[in-house]
Tab-separated table of C-alpha atoms in Angstrom:
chain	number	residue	atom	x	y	z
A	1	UNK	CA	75.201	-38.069	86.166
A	2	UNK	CA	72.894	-37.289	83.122
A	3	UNK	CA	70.916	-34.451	85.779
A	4	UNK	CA	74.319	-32.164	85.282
A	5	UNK	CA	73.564	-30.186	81.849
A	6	UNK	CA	76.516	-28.917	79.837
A	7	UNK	CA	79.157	-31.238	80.898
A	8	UNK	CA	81.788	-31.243	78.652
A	9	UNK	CA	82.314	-34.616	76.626
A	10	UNK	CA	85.685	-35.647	74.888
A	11	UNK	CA	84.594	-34.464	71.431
A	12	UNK	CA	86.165	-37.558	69.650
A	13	UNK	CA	83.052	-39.448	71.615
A	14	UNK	CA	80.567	-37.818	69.946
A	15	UNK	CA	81.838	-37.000	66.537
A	16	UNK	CA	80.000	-39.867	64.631
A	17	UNK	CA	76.545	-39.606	66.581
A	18	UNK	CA	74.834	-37.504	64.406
A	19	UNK	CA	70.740	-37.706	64.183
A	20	UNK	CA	69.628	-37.198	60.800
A	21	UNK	CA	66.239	-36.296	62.257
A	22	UNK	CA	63.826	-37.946	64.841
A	23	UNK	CA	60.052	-39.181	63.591
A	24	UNK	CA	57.221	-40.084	65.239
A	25	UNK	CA	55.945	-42.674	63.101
A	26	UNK	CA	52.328	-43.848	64.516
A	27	UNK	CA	50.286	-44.542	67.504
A	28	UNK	CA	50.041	-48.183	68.157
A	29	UNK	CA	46.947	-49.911	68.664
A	30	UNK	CA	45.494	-53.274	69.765
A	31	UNK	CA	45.467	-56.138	66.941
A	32	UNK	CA	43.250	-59.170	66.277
A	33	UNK	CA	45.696	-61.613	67.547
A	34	UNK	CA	44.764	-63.464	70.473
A	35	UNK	CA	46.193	-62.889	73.678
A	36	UNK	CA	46.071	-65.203	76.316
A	37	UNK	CA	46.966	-66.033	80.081
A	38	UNK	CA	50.463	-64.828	80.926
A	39	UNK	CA	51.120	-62.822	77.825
A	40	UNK	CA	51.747	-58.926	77.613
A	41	UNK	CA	49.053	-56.864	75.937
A	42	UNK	CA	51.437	-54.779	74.066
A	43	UNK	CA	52.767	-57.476	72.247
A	44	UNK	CA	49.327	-57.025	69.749
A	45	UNK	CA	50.213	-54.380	67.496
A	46	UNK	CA	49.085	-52.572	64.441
A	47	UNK	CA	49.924	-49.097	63.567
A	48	UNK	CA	47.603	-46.729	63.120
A	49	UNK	CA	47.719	-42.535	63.448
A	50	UNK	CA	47.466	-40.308	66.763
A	51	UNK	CA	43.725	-39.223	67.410
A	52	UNK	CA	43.703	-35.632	68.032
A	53	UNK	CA	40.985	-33.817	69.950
A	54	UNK	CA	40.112	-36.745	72.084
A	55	UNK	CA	39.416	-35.836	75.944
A	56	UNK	CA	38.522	-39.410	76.796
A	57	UNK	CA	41.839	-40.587	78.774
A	58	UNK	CA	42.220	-43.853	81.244
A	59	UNK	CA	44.709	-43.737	83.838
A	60	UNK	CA	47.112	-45.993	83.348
A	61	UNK	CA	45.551	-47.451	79.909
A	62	UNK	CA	45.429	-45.011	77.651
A	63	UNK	CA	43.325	-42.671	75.071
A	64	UNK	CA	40.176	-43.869	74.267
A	65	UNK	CA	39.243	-43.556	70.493
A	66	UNK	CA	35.883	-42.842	68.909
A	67	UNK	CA	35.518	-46.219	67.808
A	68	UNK	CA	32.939	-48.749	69.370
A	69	UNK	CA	32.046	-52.313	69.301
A	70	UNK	CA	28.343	-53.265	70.065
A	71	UNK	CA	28.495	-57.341	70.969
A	72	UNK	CA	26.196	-60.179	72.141
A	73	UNK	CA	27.593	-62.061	75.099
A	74	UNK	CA	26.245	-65.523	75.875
A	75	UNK	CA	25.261	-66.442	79.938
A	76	UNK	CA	27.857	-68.531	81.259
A	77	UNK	CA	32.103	-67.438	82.076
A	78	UNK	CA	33.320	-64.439	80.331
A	79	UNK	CA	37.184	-65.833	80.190
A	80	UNK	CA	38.213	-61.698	80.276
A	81	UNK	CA	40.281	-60.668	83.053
A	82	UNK	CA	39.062	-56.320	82.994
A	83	UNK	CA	40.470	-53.967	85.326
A	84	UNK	CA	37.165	-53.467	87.229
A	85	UNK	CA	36.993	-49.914	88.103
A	86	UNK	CA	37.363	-48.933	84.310
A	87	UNK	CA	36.374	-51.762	82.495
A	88	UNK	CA	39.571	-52.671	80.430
A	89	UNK	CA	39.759	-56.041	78.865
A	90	UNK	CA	43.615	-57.001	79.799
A	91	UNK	CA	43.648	-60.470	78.994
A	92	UNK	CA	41.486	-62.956	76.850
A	93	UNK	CA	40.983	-66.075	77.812
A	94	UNK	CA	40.378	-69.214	74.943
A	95	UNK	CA	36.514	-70.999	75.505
A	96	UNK	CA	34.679	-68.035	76.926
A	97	UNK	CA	32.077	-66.373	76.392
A	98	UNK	CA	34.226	-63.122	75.043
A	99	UNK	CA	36.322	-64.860	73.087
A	100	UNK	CA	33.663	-66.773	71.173
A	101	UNK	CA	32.271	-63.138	70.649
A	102	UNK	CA	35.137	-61.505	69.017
A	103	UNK	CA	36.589	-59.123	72.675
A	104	UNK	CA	39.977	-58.287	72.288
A	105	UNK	CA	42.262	-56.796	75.047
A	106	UNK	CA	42.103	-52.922	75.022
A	107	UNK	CA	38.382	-53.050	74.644
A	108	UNK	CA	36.138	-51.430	77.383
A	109	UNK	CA	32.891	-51.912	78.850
A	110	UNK	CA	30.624	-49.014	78.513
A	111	UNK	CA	26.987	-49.854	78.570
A	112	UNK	CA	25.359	-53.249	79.193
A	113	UNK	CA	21.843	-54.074	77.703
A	114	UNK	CA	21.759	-50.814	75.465
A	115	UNK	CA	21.713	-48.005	78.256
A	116	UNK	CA	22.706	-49.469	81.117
A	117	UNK	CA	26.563	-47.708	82.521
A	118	UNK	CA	28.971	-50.175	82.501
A	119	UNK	CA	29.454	-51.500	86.623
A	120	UNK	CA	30.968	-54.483	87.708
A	121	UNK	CA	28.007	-56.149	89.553
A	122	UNK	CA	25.727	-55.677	87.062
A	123	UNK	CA	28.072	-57.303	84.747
A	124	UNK	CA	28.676	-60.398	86.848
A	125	UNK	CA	25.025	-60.773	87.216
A	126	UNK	CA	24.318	-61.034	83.640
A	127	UNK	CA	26.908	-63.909	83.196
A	128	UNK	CA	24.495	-65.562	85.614
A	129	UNK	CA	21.544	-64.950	84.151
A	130	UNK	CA	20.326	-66.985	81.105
A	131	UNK	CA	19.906	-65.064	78.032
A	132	UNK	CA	22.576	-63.321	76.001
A	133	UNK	CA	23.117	-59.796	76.457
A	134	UNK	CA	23.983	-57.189	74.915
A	135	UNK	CA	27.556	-54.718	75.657
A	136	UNK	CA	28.953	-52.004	74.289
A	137	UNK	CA	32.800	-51.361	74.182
A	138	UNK	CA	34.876	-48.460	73.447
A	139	UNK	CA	38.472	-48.987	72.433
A	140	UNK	CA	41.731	-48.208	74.306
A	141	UNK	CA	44.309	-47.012	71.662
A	142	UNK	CA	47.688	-47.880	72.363
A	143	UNK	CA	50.770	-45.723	72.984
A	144	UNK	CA	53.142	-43.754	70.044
A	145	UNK	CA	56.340	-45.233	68.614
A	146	UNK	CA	59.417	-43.024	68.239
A	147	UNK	CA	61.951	-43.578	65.325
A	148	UNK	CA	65.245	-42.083	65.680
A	149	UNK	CA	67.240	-42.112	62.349
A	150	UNK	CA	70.581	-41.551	63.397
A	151	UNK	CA	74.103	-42.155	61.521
A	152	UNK	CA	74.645	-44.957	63.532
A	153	UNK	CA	71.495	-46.887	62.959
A	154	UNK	CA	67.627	-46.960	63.959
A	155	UNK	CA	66.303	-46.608	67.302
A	156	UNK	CA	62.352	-47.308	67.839
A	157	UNK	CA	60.737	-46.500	71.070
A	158	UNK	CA	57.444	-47.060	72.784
A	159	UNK	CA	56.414	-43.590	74.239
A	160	UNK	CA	54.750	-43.830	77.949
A	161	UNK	CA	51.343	-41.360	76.899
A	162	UNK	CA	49.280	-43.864	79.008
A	163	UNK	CA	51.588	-43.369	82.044
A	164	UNK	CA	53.046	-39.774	81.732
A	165	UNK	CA	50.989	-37.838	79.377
A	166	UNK	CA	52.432	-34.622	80.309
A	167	UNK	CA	55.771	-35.745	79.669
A	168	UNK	CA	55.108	-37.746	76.413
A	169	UNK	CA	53.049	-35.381	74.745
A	170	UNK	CA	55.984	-32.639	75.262
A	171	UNK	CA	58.139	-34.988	73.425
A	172	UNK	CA	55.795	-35.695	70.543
A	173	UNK	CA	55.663	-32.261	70.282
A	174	UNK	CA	59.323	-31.420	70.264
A	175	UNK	CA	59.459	-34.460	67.473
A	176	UNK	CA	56.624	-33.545	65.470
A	177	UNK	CA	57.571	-29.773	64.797
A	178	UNK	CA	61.212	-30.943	64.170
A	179	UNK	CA	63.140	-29.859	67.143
A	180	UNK	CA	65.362	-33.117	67.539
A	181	UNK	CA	66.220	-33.092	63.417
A	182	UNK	CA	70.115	-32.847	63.041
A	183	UNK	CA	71.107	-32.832	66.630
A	184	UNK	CA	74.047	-34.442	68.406
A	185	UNK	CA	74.379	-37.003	71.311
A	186	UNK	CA	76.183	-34.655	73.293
A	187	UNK	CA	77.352	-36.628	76.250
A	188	UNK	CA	77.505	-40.427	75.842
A	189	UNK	CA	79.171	-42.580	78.771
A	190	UNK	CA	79.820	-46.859	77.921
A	191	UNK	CA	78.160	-48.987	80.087
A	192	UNK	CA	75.461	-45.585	81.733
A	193	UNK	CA	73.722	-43.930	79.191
A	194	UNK	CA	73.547	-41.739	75.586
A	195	UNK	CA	71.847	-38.143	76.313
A	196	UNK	CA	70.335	-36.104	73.691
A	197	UNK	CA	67.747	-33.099	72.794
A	198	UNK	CA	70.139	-30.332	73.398
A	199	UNK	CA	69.012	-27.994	70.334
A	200	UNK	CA	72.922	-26.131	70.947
A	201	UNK	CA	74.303	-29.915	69.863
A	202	UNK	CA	73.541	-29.483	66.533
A	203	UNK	CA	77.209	-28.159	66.382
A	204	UNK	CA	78.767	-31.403	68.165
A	205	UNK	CA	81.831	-28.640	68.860
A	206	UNK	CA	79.855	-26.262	70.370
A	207	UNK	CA	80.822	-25.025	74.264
A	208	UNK	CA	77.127	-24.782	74.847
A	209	UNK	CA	76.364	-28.155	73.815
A	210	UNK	CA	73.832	-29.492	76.566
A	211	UNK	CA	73.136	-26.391	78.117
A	212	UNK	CA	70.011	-25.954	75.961
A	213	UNK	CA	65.710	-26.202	75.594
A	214	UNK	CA	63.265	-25.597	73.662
A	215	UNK	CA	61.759	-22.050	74.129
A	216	UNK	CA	58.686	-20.912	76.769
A	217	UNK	CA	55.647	-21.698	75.092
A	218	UNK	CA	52.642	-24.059	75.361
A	219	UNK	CA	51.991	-27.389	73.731
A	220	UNK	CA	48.624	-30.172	74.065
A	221	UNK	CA	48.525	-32.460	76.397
A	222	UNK	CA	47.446	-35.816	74.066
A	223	UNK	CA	45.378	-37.327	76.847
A	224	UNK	CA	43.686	-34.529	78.266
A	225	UNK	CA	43.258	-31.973	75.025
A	226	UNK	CA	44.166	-29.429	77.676
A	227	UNK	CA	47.264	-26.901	77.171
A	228	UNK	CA	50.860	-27.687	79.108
A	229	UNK	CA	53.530	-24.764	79.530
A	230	UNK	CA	57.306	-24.952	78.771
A	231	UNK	CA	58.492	-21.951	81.370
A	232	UNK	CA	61.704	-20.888	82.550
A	233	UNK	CA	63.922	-21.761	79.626
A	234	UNK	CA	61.759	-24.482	77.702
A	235	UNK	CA	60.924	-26.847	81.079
A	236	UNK	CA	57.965	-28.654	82.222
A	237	UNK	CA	56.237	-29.639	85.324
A	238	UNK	CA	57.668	-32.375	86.894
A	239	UNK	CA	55.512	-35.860	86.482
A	240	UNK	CA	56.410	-38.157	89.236
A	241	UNK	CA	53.584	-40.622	88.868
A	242	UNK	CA	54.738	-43.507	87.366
A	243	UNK	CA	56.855	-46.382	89.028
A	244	UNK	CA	58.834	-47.271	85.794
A	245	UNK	CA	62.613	-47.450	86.665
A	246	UNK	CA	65.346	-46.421	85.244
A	247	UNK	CA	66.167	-50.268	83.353
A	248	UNK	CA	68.459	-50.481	80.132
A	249	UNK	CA	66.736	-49.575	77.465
A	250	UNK	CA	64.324	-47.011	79.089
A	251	UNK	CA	63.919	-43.368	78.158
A	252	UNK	CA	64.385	-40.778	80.808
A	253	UNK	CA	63.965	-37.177	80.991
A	254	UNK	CA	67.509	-35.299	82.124
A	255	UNK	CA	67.034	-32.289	84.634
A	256	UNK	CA	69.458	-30.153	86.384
A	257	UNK	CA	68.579	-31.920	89.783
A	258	UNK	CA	66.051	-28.698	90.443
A	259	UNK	CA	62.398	-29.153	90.249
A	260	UNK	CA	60.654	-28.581	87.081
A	261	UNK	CA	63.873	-28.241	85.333
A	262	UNK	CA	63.353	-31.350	82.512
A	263	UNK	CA	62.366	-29.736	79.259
A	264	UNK	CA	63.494	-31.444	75.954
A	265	UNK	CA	66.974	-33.135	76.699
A	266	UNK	CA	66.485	-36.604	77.604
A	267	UNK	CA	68.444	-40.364	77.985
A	268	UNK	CA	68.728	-43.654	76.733
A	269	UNK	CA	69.504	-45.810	79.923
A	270	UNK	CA	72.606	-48.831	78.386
A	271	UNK	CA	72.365	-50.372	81.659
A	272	UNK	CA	69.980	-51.197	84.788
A	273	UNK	CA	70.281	-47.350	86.536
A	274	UNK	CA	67.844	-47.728	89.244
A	275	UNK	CA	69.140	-45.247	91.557
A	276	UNK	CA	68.163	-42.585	89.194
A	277	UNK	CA	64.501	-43.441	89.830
A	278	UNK	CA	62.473	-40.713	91.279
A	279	UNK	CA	61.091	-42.626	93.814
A	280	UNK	CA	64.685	-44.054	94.854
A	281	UNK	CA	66.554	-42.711	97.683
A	282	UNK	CA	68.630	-41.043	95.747
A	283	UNK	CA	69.244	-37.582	94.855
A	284	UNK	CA	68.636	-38.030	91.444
A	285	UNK	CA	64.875	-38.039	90.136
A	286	UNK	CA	64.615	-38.959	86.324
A	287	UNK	CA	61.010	-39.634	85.352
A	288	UNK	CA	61.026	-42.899	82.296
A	289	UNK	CA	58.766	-41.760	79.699
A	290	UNK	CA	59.396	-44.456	77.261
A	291	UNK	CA	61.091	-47.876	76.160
A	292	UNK	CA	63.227	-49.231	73.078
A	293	UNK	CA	61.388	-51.289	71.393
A	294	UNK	CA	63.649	-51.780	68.389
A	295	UNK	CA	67.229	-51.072	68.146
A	296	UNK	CA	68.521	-51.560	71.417
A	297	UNK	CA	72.044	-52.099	70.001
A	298	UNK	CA	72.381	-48.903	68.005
A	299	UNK	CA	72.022	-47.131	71.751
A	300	UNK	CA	74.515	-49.415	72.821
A	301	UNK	CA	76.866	-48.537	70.403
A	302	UNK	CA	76.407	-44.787	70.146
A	303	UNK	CA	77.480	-45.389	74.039
């Protein structure tokens, strides 16, 4: 299982999957394209940087950025399904009132008629009434992309910072300030998964290859601003918090089956591994922190 560091791999299996270095690229953010009934918001994408510094996080969403949108809504159906309790625009739907005005998913209701705090009720009342009015929306920014250059092709991932900050923003870090550049896959088993962030791997030979972390220390946590800890040999605090699974193609922190034992070693699920889900039955509790978006068969073949 990938939750047993330092297991020895057959060194022929890993000779050839060296990474050149590992980049995050950009944070992605809602486009202009329309999105409509049935379709998934991520698809609308533009790249843009991370916004450092930022406090304002949504559960579930996102960061929101500093940017606004002030926009005149006729009476009449909105044709926006929004998450009620925080006002995210999810969907956009053609012949309403928000799409005739320009709302794109990601946007969020924050004040109505100038002043007035963004609520529900007062919202639906105003698409009753008969005047336009006036709202004002803040922006949800979307999640970072991961590139992993590696000698056996590209690999681009979606990073989970609106699901599992914590997590996420420990592995920007590590990527950022170079950790992964010029390490090994160290263990890689066909048809399971391909684990890597072992700094010890850079030497694909080594005996002490997956037995490694980054060292104690503290790094930002993107959606909160607030400092996290790596203690105890470069690990984190556990995030069990988001119902992802363990599906080909997901990310996955390794651990060594102990709590709070994850720190920068992590795995590329090939196939559907839902019993490594922490909220399986099973022993095994491997938090998902991200999702290839590009490159799927490059992880397939380093397998």
């Amino acid at each position: 299982l990938p939750c047993t560091a330092g297991d020895p791999v057959p060194f022929g299996a890993m000779k050839h999957c060296g990474v050149a270095r590992l980049v995050l690229l950009a944070a992605v953010s809602y486009g202009a394209s329309f999105v409509g009934p049935g379709h998934d918001m991520r698809a609308c994408r533009s790249r843009t940087r991370i916004a450092r510094g930022s406090a304002s996080y949504i559960p579930g969403f996102g960061l929101l950025s500093k940017e606004t949108a002030v926009v005149s809504l006729d009476p009449g159906p909105l044709g926006l399904e929004v998450d009620a309790p925080t006002g995210v625009v999810q969907q956009v739907f053609q012949g309403g009132a928000g799409e005739k005005a320009g709302v794109r998913p990601g946007y969020v209701f924050q004040t109505l008629q100038g002043s007035d705090a963004y609520d529900i009720s007062k919202l639906k009342a105003l698409t009753k009434g008969e005047e336009p009015y006036e709202v004002t929306f803040g922006m949800v920014k979307g999640n970072p992309v991961a590139v992993m250059e590696t000698s056996m092709g590209e690999i681009e991932a979606e990073i989970f910072l609106d699901r599992v900050p914590r997590t996420a923003s420990n592995f920007i870090d590590l990527a950022k300030t170079g950790f992964y550049d010029g390490v090994h896959f160290h263990r890689v088993i066909p048809n399971f998964m391909v684990q890597f962030g072992c700094p010890n791997a850079r030497d694909p030979f080594s005996p002490y290859a997956g037995t490694g972390g980054p060292e104690d220390g503290s790094f930002t946590n993107l959606a909160t601003n607030q400092p996290e800890k790596r203690f105890n040999g470069g690990n984190i605090q556990d995030e069990f918090i988001s119902d992802d699974s363990n599906s080909a193609g997901t990310l996955s922190m390794a651990n060594t089956g102990q709590a709070n034992s994850g720190g920068s070693q992590f795995f590329i699920n090939v196939k559907d591994n839902t019993f490594l889900d922490w909220f399986s039955r099973g022993e095994s509790r491997h938090p998902v922190f991200g999702k290839v978006i590009k490159g799927y068969d490059t992880a397939v073949k380093i397998s």
